[in-house]
Structures are given as structure tokens and as C-alpha cells.
Tab-separated table of C-alpha atoms in Angstrom:
chain	number	residue	atom	x	y	z
A	194	ALA	CA	73.981	19.550	144.095
A	195	ASN	CA	73.019	16.126	144.693
A	196	SER	CA	75.088	14.988	147.702
A	197	ARG	CA	73.854	11.245	147.759
A	198	PRO	CA	76.868	8.982	148.331
A	199	PRO	CA	77.535	6.396	145.617
A	200	GLY	CA	76.068	2.788	146.483
A	201	LYS	CA	75.428	-0.358	144.803
A	202	VAL	CA	72.733	-1.236	142.343
A	203	ARG	CA	71.847	-4.953	141.582
A	204	ARG	CA	69.825	-6.152	138.592
A	205	THR	CA	68.890	-8.842	136.486
A	206	ALA	CA	66.863	-8.749	133.146
A	207	PRO	CA	65.001	-11.479	131.113
A	208	ASN	CA	66.160	-10.281	127.790
A	209	LEU	CA	68.401	-7.548	126.082
A	210	GLY	CA	65.568	-5.216	125.443
A	211	VAL	CA	64.782	-4.868	129.002
A	212	LEU	CA	68.352	-4.710	129.867
A	213	LYS	CA	68.926	-1.878	127.708
A	214	GLN	CA	65.706	0.093	129.310
A	215	VAL	CA	67.077	-0.504	132.823
A	216	VAL	CA	70.446	0.670	131.818
A	217	GLY	CA	69.152	3.901	130.243
A	218	VAL	CA	67.226	4.823	133.235
A	219	LEU	CA	69.972	3.743	135.910
A	220	LEU	CA	73.246	5.102	134.591
A	221	PRO	CA	72.321	8.717	133.938
A	222	ALA	CA	70.924	9.012	137.389
A	223	ALA	CA	73.685	6.961	139.014
A	224	GLN	CA	76.129	8.861	141.395
A	225	PRO	CA	79.696	8.697	140.360
A	226	GLY	CA	81.357	5.670	142.274
A	227	THR	CA	78.176	3.790	142.144
A	228	ILE	CA	78.799	-0.129	141.530
A	229	VAL	CA	76.401	-1.884	139.296
A	230	VAL	CA	76.017	-5.637	139.841
A	231	ASP	CA	74.405	-7.328	136.863
A	232	HIS	CA	73.250	-10.954	137.241
A	233	SER	CA	71.684	-11.156	133.508
A	234	THR	CA	72.787	-13.678	131.036
A	235	VAL	CA	73.910	-11.874	127.992
A	236	LEU	CA	76.642	-12.026	125.160
A	237	PRO	CA	80.222	-10.943	126.006
A	238	GLU	CA	80.089	-7.980	123.544
A	239	THR	CA	76.798	-6.782	125.600
A	240	THR	CA	78.763	-7.078	128.829
A	241	GLN	CA	81.624	-5.160	127.289
A	242	ALA	CA	79.325	-2.446	126.251
A	243	LEU	CA	77.506	-2.167	129.630
A	244	ALA	CA	80.997	-1.878	131.228
A	245	ASP	CA	81.897	0.837	129.147
A	246	ALA	CA	78.926	2.821	129.563
A	247	ALA	CA	79.115	2.458	133.321
A	248	ALA	CA	82.751	3.643	133.312
A	249	GLN	CA	81.753	6.670	131.134
A	250	ALA	CA	79.145	7.536	133.721
A	251	GLY	CA	81.978	7.346	136.705
A	252	CYS	CA	80.513	4.040	137.757
A	253	SER	CA	81.901	0.458	138.106
A	254	TYR	CA	80.335	-2.440	136.501
A	255	VAL	CA	80.421	-6.182	138.062
A	256	HIS	CA	79.023	-8.925	135.924
A	257	ALA	CA	77.862	-11.691	138.360
A	258	PRO	CA	75.495	-14.240	136.713
A	259	VAL	CA	74.388	-17.328	138.918
A	260	PHE	CA	74.018	-20.767	138.545
A	261	GLY	CA	71.220	-22.436	140.610
A	262	ARG	CA	67.401	-22.856	140.759
A	263	PRO	CA	64.903	-20.686	142.783
A	264	ASP	CA	65.190	-23.075	145.695
A	265	ALA	CA	69.014	-22.909	145.615
A	266	ALA	CA	68.596	-19.120	145.818
A	267	ALA	CA	66.103	-19.198	148.643
A	268	ALA	CA	68.586	-21.412	150.550
A	269	ALA	CA	71.530	-19.217	149.783
A	270	ARG	CA	73.123	-22.106	147.713
A	271	LEU	CA	73.773	-20.551	144.336
A	272	ILE	CA	77.183	-20.540	142.602
A	273	THR	CA	78.058	-17.141	141.619
A	274	VAL	CA	80.849	-16.232	139.105
A	275	ALA	CA	81.934	-12.667	139.234
A	276	SER	CA	84.289	-10.239	137.163
A	277	GLY	CA	85.055	-6.729	137.164
A	278	PRO	CA	87.304	-3.985	138.793
A	279	PRO	CA	89.065	-5.675	141.747
A	280	ALA	CA	87.998	-2.731	144.177
A	281	ALA	CA	84.456	-2.970	143.161
A	282	LEU	CA	84.594	-7.019	143.523
A	283	ALA	CA	85.903	-6.617	146.899
A	284	ARG	CA	83.062	-4.149	147.915
A	285	VAL	CA	80.093	-6.406	146.625
A	286	HIS	CA	81.583	-9.572	147.794
A	287	PRO	CA	79.709	-9.915	150.998
A	288	LEU	CA	76.480	-9.017	149.252
A	289	LEU	CA	77.258	-12.094	146.785
A	290	ALA	CA	78.503	-14.425	149.398
A	291	ALA	CA	75.008	-14.033	151.321
A	292	MET	CA	73.158	-15.731	148.378
A	293	SER	CA	75.795	-18.067	147.502
A	294	ARG	CA	77.450	-21.392	148.669
A	295	LYS	CA	80.482	-20.391	146.342
A	296	VAL	CA	81.629	-17.083	144.684
A	297	MET	CA	84.166	-17.480	142.003
A	298	ASP	CA	86.408	-14.309	141.384
A	299	LEU	CA	87.260	-14.484	137.595
A	300	GLY	CA	89.423	-11.218	137.402
A	301	SER	CA	89.181	-7.833	136.234
A	302	ASN	CA	87.896	-8.802	132.515
A	303	PRO	CA	83.960	-8.111	132.919
A	304	THR	CA	83.276	-10.548	129.936
A	305	ALA	CA	85.105	-13.586	131.663
A	306	ALA	CA	81.796	-13.931	134.091
A	307	THR	CA	79.824	-13.873	130.729
A	308	ALA	CA	81.834	-16.519	129.048
A	309	MET	CA	81.768	-18.716	132.140
A	310	LYS	CA	77.905	-18.378	132.555
A	311	LEU	CA	77.364	-19.421	128.978
A	312	SER	CA	79.909	-22.193	129.180
A	313	GLY	CA	78.217	-23.494	132.292
A	314	ASN	CA	74.766	-23.289	130.696
A	315	PHE	CA	76.137	-25.260	127.798
A	316	CYS	CA	77.092	-28.078	130.283
A	317	ILE	CA	73.705	-27.928	131.935
A	318	ALA	CA	71.893	-28.145	128.539
A	319	SER	CA	74.145	-30.888	127.475
A	320	CYS	CA	73.325	-32.840	130.390
A	321	ILE	CA	69.404	-32.598	129.822
A	322	GLU	CA	69.983	-33.535	126.208
A	323	MET	CA	71.977	-36.632	127.476
A	324	LEU	CA	69.125	-37.333	130.139
A	325	GLY	CA	66.471	-37.020	127.360
A	326	GLU	CA	68.169	-39.340	124.970
A	327	GLY	CA	69.084	-41.999	127.529
A	328	MET	CA	65.771	-42.050	129.015
A	329	THR	CA	63.979	-42.324	125.708
A	330	LEU	CA	66.308	-45.023	124.447
A	331	ALA	CA	65.564	-47.026	127.717
A	332	GLU	CA	61.692	-46.478	127.445
A	333	LYS	CA	61.611	-47.406	123.896
A	334	ASN	CA	63.245	-50.687	124.627
A	335	GLY	CA	61.158	-51.677	127.503
A	336	VAL	CA	62.752	-49.979	130.535
A	337	GLY	CA	60.528	-47.608	132.359
A	338	ARG	CA	61.629	-44.112	133.162
A	339	ALA	CA	61.463	-44.643	137.021
A	340	HIS	CA	63.779	-47.628	136.638
A	341	PHE	CA	66.218	-45.604	134.525
A	342	MET	CA	66.105	-42.720	137.140
A	343	GLU	CA	66.806	-45.263	139.767
A	344	TRP	CA	70.147	-46.488	137.969
A	345	PHE	CA	70.930	-42.727	137.213
A	346	ALA	CA	70.634	-41.354	140.607
A	347	GLU	CA	72.805	-44.166	141.909
A	348	PHE	CA	75.597	-43.695	139.398
A	349	PHE	CA	75.252	-39.942	139.016
A	350	SER	CA	74.712	-38.773	142.497
A	351	GLY	CA	74.878	-34.807	142.112
A	352	PRO	CA	71.658	-33.194	143.068
A	353	GLY	CA	71.532	-30.815	139.998
A	354	ILE	CA	71.514	-33.418	137.239
A	355	THR	CA	69.342	-35.945	139.249
A	356	GLY	CA	66.957	-33.341	139.962
A	357	TYR	CA	66.317	-32.652	136.131
A	358	GLY	CA	66.055	-36.505	135.462
A	359	HIS	CA	63.442	-37.002	138.274
A	360	ARG	CA	61.396	-34.066	136.839
A	361	ILE	CA	61.776	-35.475	133.313
A	362	ALA	CA	60.790	-39.023	134.448
A	363	ALA	CA	57.543	-37.794	136.017
A	364	ASP	CA	56.568	-35.372	133.051
A	365	ASP	CA	57.004	-32.484	135.674
A	366	PHE	CA	57.829	-29.639	133.359
A	367	HIS	CA	56.252	-26.825	135.507
A	368	ALA	CA	58.705	-23.906	135.435
A	369	GLY	CA	57.369	-21.898	138.395
A	370	GLN	CA	60.025	-19.385	139.087
A	371	GLY	CA	62.698	-21.403	137.374
A	372	PHE	CA	64.129	-21.583	133.924
A	373	THR	CA	61.862	-21.621	130.838
A	374	VAL	CA	62.163	-23.132	127.294
A	375	GLU	CA	62.051	-19.454	126.029
A	376	LEU	CA	64.850	-18.421	128.220
A	377	GLY	CA	66.816	-21.709	127.442
A	378	LEU	CA	66.355	-20.605	123.507
A	379	LYS	CA	67.970	-17.204	124.224
A	380	ASP	CA	70.966	-18.725	126.381
A	381	VAL	CA	71.716	-21.451	123.988
A	382	GLY	CA	71.481	-19.115	121.266
A	383	HIS	CA	73.978	-16.865	123.014
A	384	MET	CA	76.186	-19.769	123.496
A	385	ARG	CA	76.165	-20.697	119.815
A	386	ARG	CA	76.670	-17.340	118.912
A	387	MET	CA	79.823	-17.111	121.089
A	388	ALA	CA	80.815	-20.395	119.700
A	389	ALA	CA	80.811	-19.299	116.262
A	390	THR	CA	82.689	-16.240	116.658
A	391	SER	CA	85.316	-18.363	118.408
A	392	ASP	CA	85.447	-21.092	115.949
A	393	THR	CA	84.277	-23.646	118.622
A	394	PRO	CA	81.990	-26.518	117.221
A	395	LEU	CA	79.319	-27.233	119.704
A	396	PRO	CA	77.297	-29.897	118.319
A	397	LEU	CA	75.274	-30.600	121.484
A	398	ALA	CA	74.286	-27.078	121.712
A	399	ASP	CA	72.786	-27.418	118.204
A	400	LEU	CA	70.878	-30.610	119.335
A	401	ALA	CA	69.545	-28.856	122.497
A	402	PHE	CA	68.466	-25.828	120.571
A	403	ASN	CA	66.486	-27.865	117.974
A	404	HIS	CA	64.828	-29.857	120.841
A	405	LEU	CA	64.066	-26.537	122.703
A	406	LEU	CA	62.511	-25.401	119.386
A	407	GLN	CA	60.479	-28.643	119.147
A	408	ALA	CA	59.183	-28.109	122.848
A	409	ARG	CA	58.215	-24.697	122.130
A	410	ALA	CA	56.399	-25.667	118.733
A	411	ALA	CA	54.437	-28.222	121.023
A	412	GLY	CA	53.340	-25.274	123.255
A	413	HIS	CA	55.849	-25.817	126.067
A	414	GLY	CA	57.531	-22.290	125.590
A	415	SER	CA	56.740	-21.422	129.186
A	416	SER	CA	57.638	-24.980	130.765
A	417	ASP	CA	60.943	-25.665	132.515
A	418	TRP	CA	63.694	-26.208	129.820
A	419	GLY	CA	64.019	-29.780	131.082
A	420	ALA	CA	61.421	-29.924	128.122
A	421	ILE	CA	64.578	-30.459	125.832
A	422	ALA	CA	63.875	-33.963	126.596
A	423	LEU	CA	60.228	-33.674	125.074
A	424	GLY	CA	62.026	-32.961	121.682
A	425	VAL	CA	63.883	-35.988	121.900
A	426	ARG	CA	60.869	-38.113	122.876
A	427	GLN	CA	58.679	-36.725	120.147
A	428	SER	CA	61.151	-37.446	117.642
A	429	ALA	CA	61.320	-41.120	118.775
A	430	GLY	CA	57.457	-41.372	118.218
A	431	LEU	CA	56.618	-41.434	121.930
A	432	PRO	CA	53.615	-39.242	123.220
A	433	ILE	CA	54.584	-36.107	125.121
A	434	PRO	CA	52.382	-34.168	127.818
A	435	ALA	CA	50.318	-31.310	127.201
A	436	PRO	CA	51.780	-27.952	128.569
A	437	ALA	CA	51.024	-27.678	132.427
A	438	LEU	CA	48.788	-25.052	133.673
A	439	PRO	CA	50.346	-22.366	135.789
A	440	LYS	CA	50.262	-23.338	139.568
């Protein structure tokens, strides 16, 4: 008999297909009592199915998606939202805290963290949409992007949203290890589906989704999802940059 002690397994996957492949290999080989920590952004029903599959295998499932770009991860400045069995959450908390400036415990329902991640990403996408519209309005009326961002950074001092603004103003849409237009389409699609099943209108998400589609159609599928702003700019008749070559 295999006498290996149960442990902790952490994973994140870029899409549902990859996630299913990983789970299909992981759970049959996992020891009873293993805690599976998943950082992927998925739909609530996917999270529930994974939690049920883990329970059937004698494992615990914690959903712990994160907020923050790669530089925040490198500096252990992520915001992590986590939900799952209380005992499992307590055991993995030190691991999550080691990469985060804040860990939010959302309780025992595994889909709570899923809903929080999609709701939070909705706010980020909406802010980028707002930036794109405001900056384009200013540019079309004789105000340069740099001047717009000088005002914006003074009025909205948070580094997250101003960081997107500075990149948009500089036409810097290189994604690096960050969040791409393709991933943005996936996540905004998830939030629109979650909104539809809960009868929640999200007109800003619809706008952001359409502008992401425009950005992808212009060749920016691998660009940073700040390229939402390019869809706004293109609709206003302004030129947009060619997709950046990988650095």
C-alpha cells in the first residue's frame, strides 16, 4: 500500500480544458486528506464540480484566486480570496499569506471565492473601459493622453488603476507574463454568464467584451487586456498601434 502522507497541491490553469486535464490526472493519484488549492478563474458551477470531485476522492478543495499583476506576485503583494472547508483553509493560510498582502477568508462555500474573483475582475474591466473612454474623449478634443493621465493620477491615486492608465497613454500593451486580451475575453465571458444566471444586468461588461473583441480582431489577442481602450479609440476613428512583438 502507498503510505505517503497527504499533502497540499496548488494549481492554476489558463482555461477549462487544461483545468479538466490537470484534475483528471491529479485526483486519482492524490492521497486521502490532500488539500487541492486552485487559483484558476472559472465559473461557479465549475468550482462546485471540482469541489465535489475532490470530496469523492477524499480530498479537500480550496478555491483561492488572486488579484494582482506579475510584479505584485513577485513582491508578495497579491490580494487572495479563498473559500472552502474551514480546516483546509486554516492549513493553507500560511502558503497564501506568503504571496499576499491580504488573504480574505470567504467561508466554507467554495463558489464564494469564484464569485468574488469574477466580480472583482468586472470592476477592473470596467475601470479600463472608463479609462479608455475618458482618455479618448480628451484626445479627440485636443487634450493629450499625458495631460489626461497627469490629472487622473492626481485625482485617482491608487496604483492599480493609474498603472493601467499610464500604459494606455503610452501605447504600452505588451502583456509579458500579465493578463492578455484572450484571457480577458474568457473572464468577461464568465462574468456575463454568471450575471445572466442571476438576472444581473452588466452593461459595462458588455461594452468591455465588445471592445476586447475589437482589440483581438485588430491582432491584439496576446496584448495586455488594457487594450480594451484600443476598441474605444478605434470606434472613435483614432489610430491604434500595431500589436507589440514579444520581448
